[in-house]
Every structure is written in structure tokens, then in C-alpha cells.
Amino acid sequence: MTGEEVMAYDYLFKVIAVGDGAVGKTSITLRFSTGTFRESYIMTIGVDFAVKAIDVGTREGTKRIKLQIWDTGGQERFSYVRPLYYKGAMGGLLVFDVTQSESFQNVPKWFQEVKKNRGNIPLVLVGNKVDLPDRKITCEQATELAKKNGVQYLEASAKTGESIEKVFVELSKSMVEYAKQIEKEG
Ligand code: G3D
Ligand code: MG
């Protein structure tokens, strides 16, 4: 494979994962990125990112999307990493843990924080850890909250891998539409 083939893509998007600590943001990022042969981690000021390219069906046919998925390295609590983290993000996963009610109750705060920093970038609400038996938040509750905020809701498990790919594919489709909209508006 030539270097050119490795580099070829139609879109490059920075993606962030937000949500309370321990909901599975790092696990989702790792599960998605390490399943492939092209992967890299770069350490910056407490922020890592993983890179993975996926092919996504859009209105203009199949597009190759290169995703640069940022992870806070557990420092999401600290405000000093936030500006760097949000800068240039084109989409995000808003993750909560279906077995931890508090992480779901904090979802509106995360919606607000993303909006404050990045306006209306596409988001997918992710209910993680559906492999666990003791869930507290139902699919209906989460779907309703997602609808209220104009985003899609998906249930996933970083542990089993369930719906992890789907989460990034759906987000990528939304980001392609969003990028086109921004381009049009100049
Ligand atoms: P964070 O990056 O949002 O802080 P992490 O969350 O990815 O570090 O995950 C926090 C803990 O939840 C980890 O457990 C991790 O293994 C676990 N976890 C993440 N995703 C899932 C999942 O889908 N199912 C289950 N059962 N566990 C999950 P530890 O024990 O290392 O703290
Ligand atoms: Mg983490």
C-alpha cells in the first residue's frame, strides 16, 4: 500500500466524546479505533486522540471519512483542558452509563456545554454499558431526551462492541451534512 492510499479521504473530522467520568468514553474510543490496522495515539496536554477512517454512505454516494477522535485522558473535570478539547470539533458523542442515573441526569449539562463551545455541531446520545443487567435508564427515557435535543439516541456496549461502529457511522453521516451546510452558508 502506498502512502497516498493511506492518506486518501473525503472528509477529516475532529470528534469529541463528552459525558461524566467513568461512563465509557475512553473505552468506546478504544473499541472503535483499535479494531483496525491504522491507528495512532498522540499525546498532547492531557488529551489523546485516535485516528480511524471509515466508509459511509451519504447522499452523494460512499465517502471515506477520517475521524480524529479526541479523549481527555480522564481530565474532563478540569476546565483548563476544555478549550483545547472543544476547538474545531465537528461532532460529538454524548455518553452516559445506562446503569448510573446520575450520568443520565447530567446529560442536559453536557448538551449545554457543547452548545456553548461549538454551537449546533452534530451529536449522538450514547447509552453505554447495555451489557450490564442492572440498568436504571430505559431506552424510552433516553430516546425522549435525545428527541428533545434534536439528536439521535443509540444504545451501545464498549465491552461487547455492540453498536460501537454504528455510533460513529451515524455521527459521520450527520457531520457530512453539517459540513455541507457550513460550506453553503460560507
Ligand atoms: P471514561 O473514559 O468515560 O471515564 P472509561 O470511562 O472508558 O474509562 O470506563 C470506565 C469504566 O467502565 C471502566 O472500568 C471500563 O472498563 C468500564 N466500561 C466502559 N464501557 C463499558 C461497557 O460497555 N460495559 C461494561 N460492563 N463496562 C464498561 P474500570 O473497572 O476499569 O474502572
Ligand atoms: Mg476516559
Short mmCIF file of C-alpha atoms and ligand atoms in Angstrom, two decimals:
data_model
loop_
_atom_site.label_atom_id
_atom_site.label_comp_id
_atom_site.label_asym_id
_atom_site.label_seq_id
_atom_site.Cartn_x
_atom_site.Cartn_y
_atom_site.Cartn_z
CA MET A 1 0.00 0.00 0.00
CA THR A 2 1.34 3.42 -0.90
CA GLY A 3 1.41 6.41 1.39
CA GLU A 4 -1.08 8.12 -0.88
CA GLU A 5 -3.67 5.37 -0.39
CA VAL A 6 -3.29 5.59 3.36
CA MET A 7 -3.87 9.33 3.29
CA ALA A 8 -6.83 9.45 0.88
CA TYR A 9 -10.12 10.58 2.37
CA ASP A 10 -13.04 12.85 1.52
CA TYR A 11 -13.52 14.41 4.93
CA LEU A 12 -11.45 14.82 8.06
CA PHE A 13 -13.48 15.42 11.21
CA LYS A 14 -12.47 16.03 14.77
CA VAL A 15 -14.85 14.19 17.09
CA ILE A 16 -15.13 14.63 20.85
CA ALA A 17 -16.62 12.35 23.48
CA VAL A 18 -18.26 14.12 26.40
CA GLY A 19 -20.14 12.94 29.45
CA ASP A 20 -19.47 12.20 33.10
CA GLY A 21 -16.34 10.34 34.22
CA ALA A 22 -16.45 6.51 34.04
CA VAL A 23 -19.36 6.32 31.56
CA GLY A 24 -17.07 4.65 28.99
CA LYS A 25 -15.81 7.44 26.71
CA THR A 26 -12.27 6.09 26.57
CA SER A 27 -13.50 2.51 26.17
CA ILE A 28 -15.75 3.45 23.25
CA THR A 29 -12.91 5.32 21.54
CA LEU A 30 -10.52 2.40 22.03
CA ARG A 31 -13.04 -0.23 20.96
CA PHE A 32 -13.72 1.66 17.76
CA SER A 33 -10.14 2.62 16.89
CA THR A 34 -8.15 -0.47 17.81
CA GLY A 35 -10.32 -2.79 15.71
CA THR A 36 -8.37 -1.65 12.66
CA PHE A 37 -4.91 -1.76 11.17
CA ARG A 38 -4.46 2.02 11.06
CA GLU A 39 -4.33 3.55 14.44
CA SER A 40 -2.27 6.11 16.25
CA TYR A 41 -2.21 7.86 19.55
CA ILE A 42 -0.67 11.24 20.06
CA MET A 43 -0.20 12.65 23.48
CA THR A 44 -0.76 16.37 23.97
CA ILE A 45 -1.60 18.28 27.14
CA GLY A 46 -3.65 15.58 28.80
CA VAL A 47 -5.52 14.90 25.58
CA ASP A 48 -5.10 11.84 23.38
CA PHE A 49 -6.60 11.24 20.02
CA ALA A 50 -7.20 8.15 17.94
CA VAL A 51 -7.49 8.19 14.17
CA LYS A 52 -9.65 5.90 12.11
CA ALA A 53 -11.08 6.08 8.60
CA ILE A 54 -14.49 4.63 7.74
CA ASP A 55 -16.58 4.45 4.60
CA VAL A 56 -20.01 5.95 5.00
CA GLY A 57 -22.98 6.05 2.62
CA THR A 58 -24.11 9.64 2.06
CA ARG A 59 -26.50 11.35 -0.37
CA GLU A 60 -23.56 11.73 -2.75
CA GLY A 61 -22.53 8.09 -2.54
CA THR A 62 -19.90 6.43 -0.41
CA LYS A 63 -17.43 8.77 1.23
CA ARG A 64 -14.26 7.99 3.11
CA ILE A 65 -14.28 9.81 6.41
CA LYS A 66 -11.21 10.18 8.53
CA LEU A 67 -12.13 10.60 12.17
CA GLN A 68 -9.82 12.12 14.70
CA ILE A 69 -11.40 11.10 17.99
CA TRP A 70 -10.22 13.06 20.99
CA ASP A 71 -10.10 11.77 24.51
CA THR A 72 -9.45 13.86 27.60
CA GLY A 73 -7.38 11.19 29.32
CA GLY A 74 -9.64 11.40 32.36
CA GLN A 75 -9.21 15.14 32.76
CA GLU A 76 -12.73 16.06 31.67
CA ARG A 77 -13.33 17.51 35.14
CA PHE A 78 -10.67 20.16 34.70
CA SER A 79 -11.62 23.35 32.93
CA TYR A 80 -8.11 24.02 31.62
CA VAL A 81 -8.33 21.23 29.04
CA ARG A 82 -11.77 22.24 27.77
CA PRO A 83 -10.89 24.99 25.25
CA LEU A 84 -8.28 22.79 23.56
CA TYR A 85 -10.61 19.83 23.64
CA TYR A 86 -13.57 21.59 22.02
CA LYS A 87 -11.60 23.61 19.49
CA GLY A 88 -12.53 22.68 15.92
CA ALA A 89 -14.72 19.72 16.88
CA MET A 90 -17.21 18.88 14.12
CA GLY A 91 -19.24 16.36 16.07
CA GLY A 92 -19.50 14.56 19.34
CA LEU A 93 -20.68 11.60 21.30
CA LEU A 94 -22.56 12.49 24.45
CA VAL A 95 -22.15 9.39 26.55
CA PHE A 96 -23.94 8.27 29.70
CA ASP A 97 -23.99 4.95 31.56
CA VAL A 98 -27.42 3.24 31.48
CA THR A 99 -26.69 1.78 34.93
CA GLN A 100 -25.86 5.16 36.52
CA SER A 101 -28.81 7.53 36.85
CA GLU A 102 -26.62 10.48 37.72
CA SER A 103 -24.74 10.26 34.44
CA PHE A 104 -28.11 10.49 32.65
CA GLN A 105 -29.29 13.38 34.82
CA ASN A 106 -26.17 15.29 33.81
CA VAL A 107 -26.80 14.85 30.08
CA PRO A 108 -28.57 18.26 29.73
CA LYS A 109 -25.49 19.96 31.25
CA TRP A 110 -23.29 18.33 28.63
CA PHE A 111 -25.65 19.37 25.85
CA GLN A 112 -25.37 22.95 27.15
CA GLU A 113 -21.60 22.85 27.42
CA VAL A 114 -21.18 21.58 23.86
CA LYS A 115 -23.59 24.18 22.58
CA LYS A 116 -21.77 26.95 24.41
CA ASN A 117 -18.44 25.92 22.90
CA ARG A 118 -19.38 24.58 19.48
CA GLY A 119 -22.91 25.73 18.67
CA ASN A 120 -25.03 23.18 16.84
CA ILE A 121 -22.45 20.58 15.85
CA PRO A 122 -23.99 17.12 15.35
CA LEU A 123 -24.18 14.91 18.42
CA VAL A 124 -25.25 11.36 19.09
CA LEU A 125 -26.52 10.47 22.55
CA VAL A 126 -25.00 7.14 23.57
CA GLY A 127 -26.37 4.96 26.36
CA ASN A 128 -23.33 2.80 27.14
CA LYS A 129 -22.91 -0.45 29.15
CA VAL A 130 -26.10 -2.12 27.91
CA ASP A 131 -24.33 -5.45 28.53
CA LEU A 132 -24.88 -4.97 32.28
CA PRO A 133 -28.04 -6.44 33.83
CA ASP A 134 -28.82 -3.68 36.34
CA ARG A 135 -29.81 -0.85 34.06
CA LYS A 136 -31.56 2.18 35.54
CA ILE A 137 -32.36 4.19 32.44
CA THR A 138 -34.80 2.86 29.87
CA CYS A 139 -34.48 3.19 26.12
CA GLU A 140 -37.71 5.25 26.12
CA GLN A 141 -36.41 7.78 28.66
CA ALA A 142 -33.21 8.32 26.71
CA THR A 143 -34.96 8.45 23.35
CA GLU A 144 -37.26 11.16 24.68
CA LEU A 145 -34.35 13.26 25.96
CA ALA A 146 -32.50 12.84 22.66
CA LYS A 147 -35.58 13.90 20.70
CA LYS A 148 -35.97 16.97 22.90
CA ASN A 149 -32.42 17.96 21.96
CA GLY A 150 -32.77 17.09 18.30
CA VAL A 151 -30.26 14.25 18.26
CA GLN A 152 -30.27 10.52 17.67
CA TYR A 153 -30.10 8.04 20.56
CA LEU A 154 -28.18 4.77 20.31
CA GLU A 155 -27.55 2.08 22.92
CA ALA A 156 -24.10 0.56 22.94
CA SER A 157 -21.56 -1.51 24.80
CA ALA A 158 -17.86 -0.82 24.56
CA LYS A 159 -17.36 -4.17 26.32
CA THR A 160 -19.13 -6.35 23.73
CA GLY A 161 -18.69 -3.93 20.85
CA GLU A 162 -22.44 -3.72 20.29
CA SER A 163 -23.38 -0.73 18.10
CA ILE A 164 -20.00 0.97 18.52
CA GLU A 165 -19.34 1.14 14.78
CA LYS A 166 -22.92 2.29 14.21
CA VAL A 167 -22.49 5.20 16.59
CA PHE A 168 -19.57 6.56 14.56
CA VAL A 169 -21.24 5.84 11.20
CA GLU A 170 -24.40 7.72 12.21
CA LEU A 171 -22.40 10.62 13.61
CA SER A 172 -20.29 10.74 10.43
CA LYS A 173 -23.39 10.97 8.23
CA SER A 174 -24.61 13.93 10.28
CA MET A 175 -21.19 15.59 10.14
CA VAL A 176 -21.08 15.32 6.34
CA GLU A 177 -24.46 17.09 6.14
CA TYR A 178 -23.32 19.67 8.66
CA ALA A 179 -20.07 20.33 6.77
CA LYS A 180 -22.01 20.87 3.55
CA GLN A 181 -24.38 23.24 5.32
CA ILE A 182 -21.49 25.29 6.70
CA GLU A 183 -19.86 25.40 3.28
CA LYS A 184 -23.09 26.66 1.72
CA GLU A 185 -23.51 29.36 4.35
CA GLY A 186 -19.86 30.37 3.79
P1 G3D B 1 -14.48 7.36 30.82
O1 G3D B 1 -13.42 7.46 29.77
O2 G3D B 1 -15.79 7.92 30.38
O3 G3D B 1 -14.07 7.93 32.14
P2 G3D B 1 -13.83 4.55 30.81
O4 G3D B 1 -14.78 5.80 31.06
O5 G3D B 1 -13.80 4.21 29.37
O6 G3D B 1 -12.54 4.77 31.48
O7 G3D B 1 -14.65 3.39 31.53
C1 G3D B 1 -14.93 3.44 32.93
C2 G3D B 1 -15.16 2.03 33.45
O8 G3D B 1 -16.32 1.45 32.81
C3 G3D B 1 -14.02 1.05 33.15
O9 G3D B 1 -14.00 0.10 34.18
C4 G3D B 1 -14.48 0.36 31.88
O10 G3D B 1 -13.91 -0.91 31.71
C5 G3D B 1 -15.96 0.25 32.13
N1 G3D B 1 -16.76 0.18 30.90
C6 G3D B 1 -16.68 1.01 29.84
N2 G3D B 1 -17.57 0.68 28.90
C7 G3D B 1 -18.23 -0.42 29.37
C8 G3D B 1 -19.27 -1.24 28.85
O11 G3D B 1 -19.78 -1.07 27.75
N3 G3D B 1 -19.70 -2.27 29.65
C9 G3D B 1 -19.16 -2.53 30.86
N4 G3D B 1 -19.65 -3.55 31.56
N5 G3D B 1 -18.17 -1.77 31.39
C10 G3D B 1 -17.72 -0.74 30.64
P3 G3D B 1 -12.87 0.07 35.30
O12 G3D B 1 -13.22 -1.10 36.11
O13 G3D B 1 -11.58 -0.08 34.55
O14 G3D B 1 -12.99 1.37 36.01
MG MG B 2 -11.62 8.49 29.86
#
